[in-house]
Amino acid sequence: MPEVVSASPATCRVGVYVTGLRGFDFLNQSFTVDFKVWSVCPSADLKPLETLSIVDSIDWSLDNVTQFEVENNSNNLSPRDTLYWTQGEIKATLYYRWDFKNYPFDRQYLTINLQESAERASRFIYTPDFSQSGYQKALDTPGWNIKQFGIREQTTVYASTFGNPRISQGEGQYSRLVVSLDLVRSDVISFLKLTAGVYAAVALSAMSLFLDQDYADRLGILVGTLFAAVVNLQVADSSLGQTSTFTLTDLIHVTAIVYIFAAACISLYSRHLTDNGNHALAIRIDRQISLPLFVISFCVFNAIVIAYAAIVG
């Protein structure tokens, strides 16, 4: 028999209160969250905590579930005198694609998606508990600040009925409760640790332009700094995780590699001039032309890209 759709779907008021946020795994693209979840329903037959699923979850568990028949002393689903209040605790590890494009000025938008898995949206929908949902203000998130919390209901449409025999044709539509946490990074020390090596390599490359061309190890210094910059880029990638986007950290490292290679080219040209008896011209190119351009342009470029990343976040 085809599904009979009521004029208005049944609903329960559902809320979420985040009590723990940890396990930020950049390499495996995940995070772990603890939260209390509750529902207030007009009927004992409605049990959304038993039929919810968590979208994009790697692992999750629902514990300490309790249900009470309580007197309605609030504005929940009024004017009913009796309501059915169910609460539980969820621990979930969720998939999240970390975006480090503007690291260390990045913002992360974590979401928890609770979805009704049994009834279609035409039969049941969530009503968010806006007033009581939120997060524990003393939540310990080292290196991050929580800037905003949000909760909303949306209907998710699938191009399948998932084999539901009550539905002759059409789409599968299910109510979803979307909880969002906007995080802003407050720790820049890790950025300094990741970039200190590459900045030191560039500084040594600039200092090499002070050396005379007959100094045998001048080109060797540049080869060493180039190797150090490449290794430092690999360390940064392993720390933040591989990403398909070109991040600020990538840009700084690639720019440093280009500058070091340019310094090597300048050294080779100056050596050529020295071998042909133009030692004074070689010194002038190294110290009066190349060195100021090298240092000033690199510093200005870094200031611009870092300022831009800080602005756009």
PDB file of C-alpha atoms in Angstrom:
ATOM      1  CA  MET A   1       0.000   0.000   0.000  1.00  0.00           C
ATOM      2  CA  PRO A   2       1.388   3.453  -0.856  1.00  0.00           C
ATOM      3  CA  GLU A   3       2.500   5.600   2.040  1.00  0.00           C
ATOM      4  CA  VAL A   4      -0.190   7.851   3.496  1.00  0.00           C
ATOM      5  CA  VAL A   5       1.227  11.303   4.133  1.00  0.00           C
ATOM      6  CA  SER A   6      -0.320  13.265   6.996  1.00  0.00           C
ATOM      7  CA  ALA A   7      -1.123  16.942   6.693  1.00  0.00           C
ATOM      8  CA  SER A   8       1.723  17.834   9.029  1.00  0.00           C
ATOM      9  CA  PRO A   9       4.541  15.545  10.192  1.00  0.00           C
ATOM     10  CA  ALA A  10       5.028  14.594  13.808  1.00  0.00           C
ATOM     11  CA  THR A  11       7.844  16.403  15.580  1.00  0.00           C
ATOM     12  CA  CYS A  12       9.979  16.373  18.705  1.00  0.00           C
ATOM     13  CA  ARG A  13      12.091  19.160  20.088  1.00  0.00           C
ATOM     14  CA  VAL A  14      15.706  17.977  19.959  1.00  0.00           C
ATOM     15  CA  GLY A  15      18.744  19.692  21.443  1.00  0.00           C
ATOM     16  CA  VAL A  16      22.516  19.200  21.654  1.00  0.00           C
ATOM     17  CA  TYR A  17      24.991  20.448  24.264  1.00  0.00           C
ATOM     18  CA  VAL A  18      28.683  19.889  23.450  1.00  0.00           C
ATOM     19  CA  THR A  19      30.773  18.876  26.476  1.00  0.00           C
ATOM     20  CA  GLY A  20      34.023  17.746  24.866  1.00  0.00           C
ATOM     21  CA  LEU A  21      35.998  18.501  21.708  1.00  0.00           C
ATOM     22  CA  ARG A  22      39.344  16.816  21.115  1.00  0.00           C
ATOM     23  CA  GLY A  23      41.284  14.388  18.960  1.00  0.00           C
ATOM     24  CA  PHE A  24      41.963  16.798  16.098  1.00  0.00           C
ATOM     25  CA  ASP A  25      43.592  14.365  13.663  1.00  0.00           C
ATOM     26  CA  PHE A  26      44.915  16.312  10.678  1.00  0.00           C
ATOM     27  CA  LEU A  27      46.498  13.296   8.990  1.00  0.00           C
ATOM     28  CA  ASN A  28      43.385  11.092   9.139  1.00  0.00           C
ATOM     29  CA  GLN A  29      40.919  13.965   8.652  1.00  0.00           C
ATOM     30  CA  SER A  30      38.828  13.555  11.800  1.00  0.00           C
ATOM     31  CA  PHE A  31      37.917  14.916  15.219  1.00  0.00           C
ATOM     32  CA  THR A  32      36.182  13.563  18.319  1.00  0.00           C
ATOM     33  CA  VAL A  33      33.263  15.209  20.085  1.00  0.00           C
ATOM     34  CA  ASP A  34      31.240  14.442  23.227  1.00  0.00           C
ATOM     35  CA  PHE A  35      27.765  15.870  23.613  1.00  0.00           C
ATOM     36  CA  LYS A  36      24.507  15.453  25.444  1.00  0.00           C
ATOM     37  CA  VAL A  37      21.438  14.997  23.265  1.00  0.00           C
ATOM     38  CA  TRP A  38      17.809  15.112  24.292  1.00  0.00           C
ATOM     39  CA  SER A  39      14.328  15.016  22.842  1.00  0.00           C
ATOM     40  CA  VAL A  40      11.003  16.286  24.132  1.00  0.00           C
ATOM     41  CA  CYS A  41       8.083  14.539  22.444  1.00  0.00           C
ATOM     42  CA  PRO A  42       4.290  14.781  22.729  1.00  0.00           C
ATOM     43  CA  SER A  43       3.888  10.998  22.523  1.00  0.00           C
ATOM     44  CA  ALA A  44       5.682   8.013  24.016  1.00  0.00           C
ATOM     45  CA  ASP A  45       5.642   6.386  20.572  1.00  0.00           C
ATOM     46  CA  LEU A  46       8.078   8.982  19.233  1.00  0.00           C
ATOM     47  CA  LYS A  47      11.653   7.979  20.106  1.00  0.00           C
ATOM     48  CA  PRO A  48      14.039   9.958  17.894  1.00  0.00           C
ATOM     49  CA  LEU A  49      17.114   9.047  19.937  1.00  0.00           C
ATOM     50  CA  GLU A  50      16.560   5.400  19.022  1.00  0.00           C
ATOM     51  CA  THR A  51      16.322   6.067  15.290  1.00  0.00           C
ATOM     52  CA  LEU A  52      18.939   8.772  14.808  1.00  0.00           C
ATOM     53  CA  SER A  53      22.131   8.263  12.845  1.00  0.00           C
ATOM     54  CA  ILE A  54      25.236  10.446  12.653  1.00  0.00           C
ATOM     55  CA  VAL A  55      26.301  11.385   9.138  1.00  0.00           C
ATOM     56  CA  ASP A  56      30.029  11.195   8.262  1.00  0.00           C
ATOM     57  CA  SER A  57      30.800   9.309  11.455  1.00  0.00           C
ATOM     58  CA  ILE A  58      33.794   7.015  11.753  1.00  0.00           C
ATOM     59  CA  ASP A  59      32.622   5.647  15.076  1.00  0.00           C
ATOM     60  CA  TRP A  60      29.989   6.684  17.596  1.00  0.00           C
ATOM     61  CA  SER A  61      28.097   5.408  20.614  1.00  0.00           C
ATOM     62  CA  LEU A  62      24.989   6.458  22.534  1.00  0.00           C
ATOM     63  CA  ASP A  63      25.055   5.780  26.282  1.00  0.00           C
ATOM     64  CA  ASN A  64      23.165   6.561  29.495  1.00  0.00           C
ATOM     65  CA  VAL A  65      19.776   6.901  27.803  1.00  0.00           C
ATOM     66  CA  THR A  66      16.922   7.741  30.169  1.00  0.00           C
ATOM     67  CA  GLN A  67      13.279   8.563  29.484  1.00  0.00           C
ATOM     68  CA  PHE A  68      10.778  10.328  31.719  1.00  0.00           C
ATOM     69  CA  GLU A  69       7.143  11.264  31.493  1.00  0.00           C
ATOM     70  CA  VAL A  70       7.124  14.802  32.842  1.00  0.00           C
ATOM     71  CA  GLU A  71       4.741  17.645  33.485  1.00  0.00           C
ATOM     72  CA  ASN A  72       5.026  20.433  30.933  1.00  0.00           C
ATOM     73  CA  ASN A  73       6.098  23.549  32.830  1.00  0.00           C
ATOM     74  CA  SER A  74       7.767  25.151  29.813  1.00  0.00           C
ATOM     75  CA  ASN A  75       6.723  26.317  26.389  1.00  0.00           C
ATOM     76  CA  ASN A  76       7.750  22.994  24.856  1.00  0.00           C
ATOM     77  CA  LEU A  77       5.051  21.757  22.490  1.00  0.00           C
ATOM     78  CA  SER A  78       2.417  23.630  24.486  1.00  0.00           C
ATOM     79  CA  PRO A  79      -0.435  23.430  25.372  1.00  0.00           C
ATOM     80  CA  ARG A  80       0.166  19.758  26.257  1.00  0.00           C
ATOM     81  CA  ASP A  81       0.189  18.933  29.977  1.00  0.00           C
ATOM     82  CA  THR A  82       2.461  15.880  29.732  1.00  0.00           C
ATOM     83  CA  LEU A  83       5.580  15.381  27.641  1.00  0.00           C
ATOM     84  CA  TYR A  84       8.129  12.600  27.162  1.00  0.00           C
ATOM     85  CA  TRP A  85      11.694  13.696  27.819  1.00  0.00           C
ATOM     86  CA  THR A  86      14.566  11.459  26.704  1.00  0.00           C
ATOM     87  CA  GLN A  87      18.254  12.230  27.117  1.00  0.00           C
ATOM     88  CA  GLY A  88      21.532  10.487  26.395  1.00  0.00           C
ATOM     89  CA  GLU A  89      25.260  11.002  25.893  1.00  0.00           C
ATOM     90  CA  ILE A  90      27.031  10.546  22.569  1.00  0.00           C
ATOM     91  CA  LYS A  91      30.727  10.139  21.847  1.00  0.00           C
ATOM     92  CA  ALA A  92      31.525  10.364  18.144  1.00  0.00           C
ATOM     93  CA  THR A  93      34.582  10.442  15.923  1.00  0.00           C
ATOM     94  CA  LEU A  94      33.622  12.303  12.771  1.00  0.00           C
ATOM     95  CA  TYR A  95      35.232  12.740   9.389  1.00  0.00           C
ATOM     96  CA  TYR A  96      36.228  16.326   8.647  1.00  0.00           C
ATOM     97  CA  ARG A  97      38.282  17.709   5.787  1.00  0.00           C
ATOM     98  CA  TRP A  98      40.642  20.163   7.491  1.00  0.00           C
ATOM     99  CA  ASP A  99      41.344  23.293   5.466  1.00  0.00           C
ATOM    100  CA  PHE A 100      44.840  24.702   6.047  1.00  0.00           C
ATOM    101  CA  LYS A 101      44.910  27.064   3.093  1.00  0.00           C
ATOM    102  CA  ASN A 102      45.375  30.093   5.366  1.00  0.00           C
ATOM    103  CA  TYR A 103      47.169  28.366   8.257  1.00  0.00           C
ATOM    104  CA  PRO A 104      47.881  29.683  10.920  1.00  0.00           C
ATOM    105  CA  PHE A 105      44.993  32.117  10.427  1.00  0.00           C
ATOM    106  CA  ASP A 106      42.548  29.397   9.405  1.00  0.00           C
ATOM    107  CA  ARG A 107      38.958  28.962  10.497  1.00  0.00           C
ATOM    108  CA  GLN A 108      37.451  25.503  10.785  1.00  0.00           C
ATOM    109  CA  TYR A 109      33.727  24.823  10.513  1.00  0.00           C
ATOM    110  CA  LEU A 110      32.991  21.607  12.373  1.00  0.00           C
ATOM    111  CA  THR A 111      29.544  20.071  11.956  1.00  0.00           C
ATOM    112  CA  ILE A 112      27.612  17.331  13.717  1.00  0.00           C
ATOM    113  CA  ASN A 113      24.805  15.956  11.534  1.00  0.00           C
ATOM    114  CA  LEU A 114      22.095  13.993  13.331  1.00  0.00           C
ATOM    115  CA  GLN A 115      19.659  12.408  10.891  1.00  0.00           C
ATOM    116  CA  GLU A 116      16.387  10.549  11.330  1.00  0.00           C
ATOM    117  CA  SER A 117      16.941   7.120   9.801  1.00  0.00           C
ATOM    118  CA  ALA A 118      13.508   5.497  10.071  1.00  0.00           C
ATOM    119  CA  GLU A 119      10.781   7.965   9.106  1.00  0.00           C
ATOM    120  CA  ARG A 120      10.671  10.229   6.088  1.00  0.00           C
ATOM    121  CA  ALA A 121      10.405  13.991   6.549  1.00  0.00           C
ATOM    122  CA  SER A 122       6.745  13.796   5.530  1.00  0.00           C
ATOM    123  CA  ARG A 123       6.094  11.752   8.685  1.00  0.00           C
ATOM    124  CA  PHE A 124       8.617  13.121  11.199  1.00  0.00           C
ATOM    125  CA  ILE A 125      10.909  16.159  11.495  1.00  0.00           C
ATOM    126  CA  TYR A 126      13.206  17.547  14.159  1.00  0.00           C
ATOM    127  CA  THR A 127      12.427  20.843  15.861  1.00  0.00           C
ATOM    128  CA  PRO A 128      15.707  22.346  17.135  1.00  0.00           C
ATOM    129  CA  ASP A 129      15.878  23.355  20.788  1.00  0.00           C
ATOM    130  CA  PHE A 130      17.481  26.735  20.153  1.00  0.00           C
ATOM    131  CA  SER A 131      17.301  28.040  23.709  1.00  0.00           C
ATOM    132  CA  GLN A 132      18.951  25.113  25.498  1.00  0.00           C
ATOM    133  CA  SER A 133      21.452  23.904  22.892  1.00  0.00           C
ATOM    134  CA  GLY A 134      25.030  25.134  23.045  1.00  0.00           C
ATOM    135  CA  TYR A 135      28.467  24.184  24.294  1.00  0.00           C
ATOM    136  CA  GLN A 136      30.277  24.192  27.631  1.00  0.00           C
ATOM    137  CA  LYS A 137      31.995  27.567  27.933  1.00  0.00           C
ATOM    138  CA  ALA A 138      34.926  26.041  29.811  1.00  0.00           C
ATOM    139  CA  LEU A 139      35.540  23.615  26.939  1.00  0.00           C
ATOM    140  CA  ASP A 140      39.281  22.943  26.662  1.00  0.00           C
ATOM    141  CA  THR A 141      40.385  23.318  23.040  1.00  0.00           C
ATOM    142  CA  PRO A 142      44.127  24.138  23.174  1.00  0.00           C
ATOM    143  CA  GLY A 143      45.179  26.349  20.291  1.00  0.00           C
ATOM    144  CA  TRP A 144      41.603  27.131  19.245  1.00  0.00           C
ATOM    145  CA  ASN A 145      38.799  29.512  20.179  1.00  0.00           C
ATOM    146  CA  ILE A 146      35.138  28.689  19.573  1.00  0.00           C
ATOM    147  CA  LYS A 147      33.638  31.750  17.921  1.00  0.00           C
ATOM    148  CA  GLN A 148      30.134  30.590  17.110  1.00  0.00           C
ATOM    149  CA  PHE A 149      27.664  27.789  17.780  1.00  0.00           C
ATOM    150  CA  GLY A 150      24.651  27.054  15.632  1.00  0.00           C
ATOM    151  CA  ILE A 151      21.845  24.526  15.349  1.00  0.00           C
ATOM    152  CA  ARG A 152      19.278  24.172  12.587  1.00  0.00           C
ATOM    153  CA  GLU A 153      17.000  21.662  10.905  1.00  0.00           C
ATOM    154  CA  GLN A 154      17.182  20.816   7.241  1.00  0.00           C
ATOM    155  CA  THR A 155      15.574  18.232   5.013  1.00  0.00           C
ATOM    156  CA  THR A 156      18.074  16.051   3.181  1.00  0.00           C
ATOM    157  CA  VAL A 157      16.973  14.631  -0.154  1.00  0.00           C
ATOM    158  CA  TYR A 158      18.270  11.357  -1.591  1.00  0.00           C
ATOM    159  CA  ALA A 159      17.620  10.148  -5.133  1.00  0.00           C
ATOM    160  CA  SER A 160      16.508   6.816  -3.714  1.00  0.00           C
ATOM    161  CA  THR A 161      13.783   5.408  -1.474  1.00  0.00           C
ATOM    162  CA  PHE A 162      16.315   2.881  -0.100  1.00  0.00           C
ATOM    163  CA  GLY A 163      13.872   0.109  -1.001  1.00  0.00           C
ATOM    164  CA  ASN A 164      11.083   1.340   1.288  1.00  0.00           C
ATOM    165  CA  PRO A 165       8.034  -0.702   0.165  1.00  0.00           C
ATOM    166  CA  ARG A 166       5.650   1.984   1.478  1.00  0.00           C
ATOM    167  CA  ILE A 167       6.918   4.377  -1.198  1.00  0.00           C
ATOM    168  CA  SER A 168       5.982   3.554  -4.782  1.00  0.00           C
ATOM    169  CA  GLN A 169       8.369   6.052  -6.356  1.00  0.00           C
ATOM    170  CA  GLY A 170      10.135   9.330  -5.755  1.00  0.00           C
ATOM    171  CA  GLU A 171      12.886  10.465  -3.452  1.00  0.00           C
ATOM    172  CA  GLY A 172      13.933   9.742   0.082  1.00  0.00           C
ATOM    173  CA  GLN A 173      13.633  12.851   2.273  1.00  0.00           C
ATOM    174  CA  TYR A 174      14.809  12.789   5.874  1.00  0.00           C
ATOM    175  CA  SER A 175      14.998  15.370   8.621  1.00  0.00           C
ATOM    176  CA  ARG A 176      18.496  16.336   9.726  1.00  0.00           C
ATOM    177  CA  LEU A 177      19.683  18.357  12.711  1.00  0.00           C
ATOM    178  CA  VAL A 178      22.866  20.269  11.842  1.00  0.00           C
ATOM    179  CA  VAL A 179      25.035  21.437  14.743  1.00  0.00           C
ATOM    180  CA  SER A 180      27.906  23.749  13.797  1.00  0.00           C
ATOM    181  CA  LEU A 181      30.976  24.918  15.705  1.00  0.00           C
ATOM    182  CA  ASP A 182      33.133  27.663  14.182  1.00  0.00           C
ATOM    183  CA  LEU A 183      36.741  27.492  15.396  1.00  0.00           C
ATOM    184  CA  VAL A 184      39.464  30.106  15.000  1.00  0.00           C
ATOM    185  CA  ARG A 185      43.092  29.167  15.574  1.00  0.00           C
ATOM    186  CA  SER A 186      44.738  31.043  18.447  1.00  0.00           C
ATOM    187  CA  ASP A 187      48.123  29.299  18.318  1.00  0.00           C
ATOM    188  CA  VAL A 188      50.781  30.770  16.006  1.00  0.00           C
ATOM    189  CA  ILE A 189      53.748  29.126  17.756  1.00  0.00           C
ATOM    190  CA  SER A 190      53.361  25.991  15.642  1.00  0.00           C
ATOM    191  CA  PHE A 191      53.558  28.145  12.498  1.00  0.00           C
ATOM    192  CA  LEU A 192      56.797  29.722  13.707  1.00  0.00           C
ATOM    193  CA  LYS A 193      58.228  26.271  14.398  1.00  0.00           C
ATOM    194  CA  LEU A 194      57.312  25.055  10.911  1.00  0.00           C
ATOM    195  CA  THR A 195      58.729  28.097   9.112  1.00  0.00           C
ATOM    196  CA  ALA A 196      61.779  28.917  11.251  1.00  0.00           C
ATOM    197  CA  GLY A 197      63.907  26.461   9.298  1.00  0.00           C
ATOM    198  CA  VAL A 198      62.989  27.800   5.873  1.00  0.00           C
ATOM    199  CA  TYR A 199      63.465  31.421   6.944  1.00  0.00           C
ATOM    200  CA  ALA A 200      66.898  30.521   8.331  1.00  0.00           C
ATOM    201  CA  ALA A 201      67.760  28.883   5.004  1.00  0.00           C
ATOM    202  CA  VAL A 202      66.797  32.034   3.096  1.00  0.00           C
ATOM    203  CA  ALA A 203      68.814  34.202   5.508  1.00  0.00           C
ATOM    204  CA  LEU A 204      71.910  32.046   4.993  1.00  0.00           C
ATOM    205  CA  SER A 205      71.399  32.262   1.236  1.00  0.00           C
ATOM    206  CA  ALA A 206      71.325  36.044   1.454  1.00  0.00           C
ATOM    207  CA  MET A 207      74.438  36.078   3.643  1.00  0.00           C
ATOM    208  CA  SER A 208      76.279  33.979   1.078  1.00  0.00           C
ATOM    209  CA  LEU A 209      76.149  36.960  -1.298  1.00  0.00           C
ATOM    210  CA  PHE A 210      78.615  38.703   1.046  1.00  0.00           C
ATOM    211  CA  LEU A 211      81.234  36.040   0.429  1.00  0.00           C
ATOM    212  CA  ASP A 212      83.882  36.447  -2.234  1.00  0.00           C
ATOM    213  CA  GLN A 213      83.576  34.269  -5.303  1.00  0.00           C
ATOM    214  CA  ASP A 214      86.884  32.614  -4.564  1.00  0.00           C
ATOM    215  CA  TYR A 215      85.423  31.268  -1.325  1.00  0.00           C
ATOM    216  CA  ALA A 216      85.145  27.581  -2.180  1.00  0.00           C
ATOM    217  CA  ASP A 217      82.113  26.723  -0.050  1.00  0.00           C
ATOM    218  CA  ARG A 218      79.817  29.522  -1.249  1.00  0.00           C
ATOM    219  CA  LEU A 219      77.902  27.321  -3.676  1.00  0.00           C
ATOM    220  CA  GLY A 220      77.967  24.490  -1.150  1.00  0.00           C
ATOM    221  CA  ILE A 221      76.144  26.707   1.362  1.00  0.00           C
ATOM    222  CA  LEU A 222      73.398  27.365  -1.179  1.00  0.00           C
ATOM    223  CA  VAL A 223      73.028  23.660  -1.953  1.00  0.00           C
ATOM    224  CA  GLY A 224      72.693  22.978   1.766  1.00  0.00           C
ATOM    225  CA  THR A 225      70.067  25.670   2.277  1.00  0.00           C
ATOM    226  CA  LEU A 226      68.096  24.411  -0.733  1.00  0.00           C
ATOM    227  CA  PHE A 227      68.101  20.907   0.715  1.00  0.00           C
ATOM    228  CA  ALA A 228      67.023  22.280   4.109  1.00  0.00           C
ATOM    229  CA  ALA A 229      64.091  24.160   2.547  1.00  0.00           C
ATOM    230  CA  VAL A 230      62.871  21.045   0.714  1.00  0.00           C
ATOM    231  CA  VAL A 231      63.112  18.907   3.858  1.00  0.00           C
ATOM    232  CA  ASN A 232      61.310  21.582   5.887  1.00  0.00           C
ATOM    233  CA  LEU A 233      58.471  21.564   3.327  1.00  0.00           C
ATOM    234  CA  GLN A 234      58.095  17.812   3.753  1.00  0.00           C
ATOM    235  CA  VAL A 235      58.035  18.206   7.536  1.00  0.00           C
ATOM    236  CA  ALA A 236      55.285  20.824   7.235  1.00  0.00           C
ATOM    237  CA  ASP A 237      53.248  18.522   4.986  1.00  0.00           C
ATOM    238  CA  SER A 238      53.567  15.633   7.432  1.00  0.00           C
ATOM    239  CA  SER A 239      52.569  17.858  10.362  1.00  0.00           C
ATOM    240  CA  LEU A 240      49.496  19.374   8.710  1.00  0.00           C
ATOM    241  CA  GLY A 241      48.579  16.409   6.539  1.00  0.00           C
ATOM    242  CA  GLN A 242      48.546  16.133   2.774  1.00  0.00           C
ATOM    243  CA  THR A 243      46.083  18.505   1.140  1.00  0.00           C
ATOM    244  CA  SER A 244      44.993  19.156  -2.428  1.00  0.00           C
ATOM    245  CA  THR A 245      45.037  22.935  -1.887  1.00  0.00           C
ATOM    246  CA  PHE A 246      48.080  25.197  -2.055  1.00  0.00           C
ATOM    247  CA  THR A 247      48.466  26.518   1.486  1.00  0.00           C
ATOM    248  CA  LEU A 248      50.205  29.588   2.857  1.00  0.00           C
ATOM    249  CA  THR A 249      52.915  27.336   4.268  1.00  0.00           C
ATOM    250  CA  ASP A 250      53.422  25.747   0.846  1.00  0.00           C
ATOM    251  CA  LEU A 251      53.655  29.174  -0.770  1.00  0.00           C
ATOM    252  CA  ILE A 252      56.298  30.356   1.710  1.00  0.00           C
ATOM    253  CA  HIS A 253      58.410  27.241   1.183  1.00  0.00           C
ATOM    254  CA  VAL A 254      58.139  27.225  -2.609  1.00  0.00           C
ATOM    255  CA  THR A 255      59.000  30.931  -2.723  1.00  0.00           C
ATOM    256  CA  ALA A 256      62.020  30.294  -0.501  1.00  0.00           C
ATOM    257  CA  ILE A 257      63.193  27.497  -2.799  1.00  0.00           C
ATOM    258  CA  VAL A 258      62.889  29.813  -5.815  1.00  0.00           C
ATOM    259  CA  TYR A 259      64.887  32.530  -4.033  1.00  0.00           C
ATOM    260  CA  ILE A 260      67.619  30.106  -2.998  1.00  0.00           C
ATOM    261  CA  PHE A 261      67.850  28.810  -6.558  1.00  0.00           C
ATOM    262  CA  ALA A 262      68.047  32.421  -7.790  1.00  0.00           C
ATOM    263  CA  ALA A 263      70.901  33.072  -5.341  1.00  0.00           C
ATOM    264  CA  ALA A 264      72.714  30.043  -6.761  1.00  0.00           C
ATOM    265  CA  CYS A 265      72.273  31.381 -10.301  1.00  0.00           C
ATOM    266  CA  ILE A 266      73.639  34.771  -9.197  1.00  0.00           C
ATOM    267  CA  SER A 267      76.629  33.046  -7.605  1.00  0.00           C
ATOM    268  CA  LEU A 268      77.377  31.140 -10.807  1.00  0.00           C
ATOM    269  CA  TYR A 269      77.187  34.319 -12.860  1.00  0.00           C
ATOM    270  CA  SER A 270      79.420  36.198 -10.415  1.00  0.00           C
ATOM    271  CA  ARG A 271      81.910  33.334 -10.536  1.00  0.00           C
ATOM    272  CA  HIS A 272      81.893  33.602 -14.318  1.00  0.00           C
ATOM    273  CA  LEU A 273      82.638  37.338 -14.086  1.00  0.00           C
ATOM    274  CA  THR A 274      85.447  36.716 -11.598  1.00  0.00           C
ATOM    275  CA  ASP A 275      87.036  34.075 -13.814  1.00  0.00           C
ATOM    276  CA  ASN A 276      87.051  36.611 -16.649  1.00  0.00           C
ATOM    277  CA  GLY A 277      88.756  39.288 -14.573  1.00  0.00           C
ATOM    278  CA  ASN A 278      85.632  41.316 -13.644  1.00  0.00           C
ATOM    279  CA  HIS A 279      85.930  40.811  -9.893  1.00  0.00           C
ATOM    280  CA  ALA A 280      84.781  44.364  -9.039  1.00  0.00           C
ATOM    281  CA  LEU A 281      81.651  43.976 -11.171  1.00  0.00           C
ATOM    282  CA  ALA A 282      80.903  40.626  -9.540  1.00  0.00           C
ATOM    283  CA  ILE A 283      81.085  42.195  -6.069  1.00  0.00           C
ATOM    284  CA  ARG A 284      78.844  45.063  -7.173  1.00  0.00           C
ATOM    285  CA  ILE A 285      76.233  42.663  -8.554  1.00  0.00           C
ATOM    286  CA  ASP A 286      76.337  40.496  -5.423  1.00  0.00           C
ATOM    287  CA  ARG A 287      76.348  43.122  -2.681  1.00  0.00           C
ATOM    288  CA  GLN A 288      74.882  46.313  -4.149  1.00  0.00           C
ATOM    289  CA  ILE A 289      72.237  44.977  -6.528  1.00  0.00           C
ATOM    290  CA  SER A 290      71.299  41.353  -5.783  1.00  0.00           C
ATOM    291  CA  LEU A 291      71.433  41.426  -1.979  1.00  0.00           C
ATOM    292  CA  PRO A 292      69.052  44.404  -1.462  1.00  0.00           C
ATOM    293  CA  LEU A 293      66.622  43.081  -4.090  1.00  0.00           C
ATOM    294  CA  PHE A 294      66.811  39.599  -2.564  1.00  0.00           C
ATOM    295  CA  VAL A 295      66.106  40.679   1.010  1.00  0.00           C
ATOM    296  CA  ILE A 296      63.569  43.449   0.358  1.00  0.00           C
ATOM    297  CA  SER A 297      61.471  41.559  -2.194  1.00  0.00           C
ATOM    298  CA  PHE A 298      61.368  38.397  -0.066  1.00  0.00           C
ATOM    299  CA  CYS A 299      60.327  40.310   3.068  1.00  0.00           C
ATOM    300  CA  VAL A 300      57.684  42.350   1.221  1.00  0.00           C
ATOM    301  CA  PHE A 301      56.244  39.267  -0.477  1.00  0.00           C
ATOM    302  CA  ASN A 302      55.984  37.396   2.831  1.00  0.00           C
ATOM    303  CA  ALA A 303      54.390  40.386   4.545  1.00  0.00           C
ATOM    304  CA  ILE A 304      51.756  40.617   1.804  1.00  0.00           C
ATOM    305  CA  VAL A 305      50.793  36.933   1.701  1.00  0.00           C
ATOM    306  CA  ILE A 306      50.735  36.588   5.499  1.00  0.00           C
ATOM    307  CA  ALA A 307      48.634  39.753   5.882  1.00  0.00           C
ATOM    308  CA  TYR A 308      46.211  38.509   3.224  1.00  0.00           C
ATOM    309  CA  ALA A 309      45.857  35.135   4.963  1.00  0.00           C
ATOM    310  CA  ALA A 310      45.233  36.886   8.284  1.00  0.00           C
ATOM    311  CA  ILE A 311      42.502  39.045   6.727  1.00  0.00           C
ATOM    312  CA  VAL A 312      40.593  36.347   4.851  1.00  0.00           C
ATOM    313  CA  GLY A 313      41.116  33.724   7.574  1.00  0.00           C
TER     314      GLY A 313
END
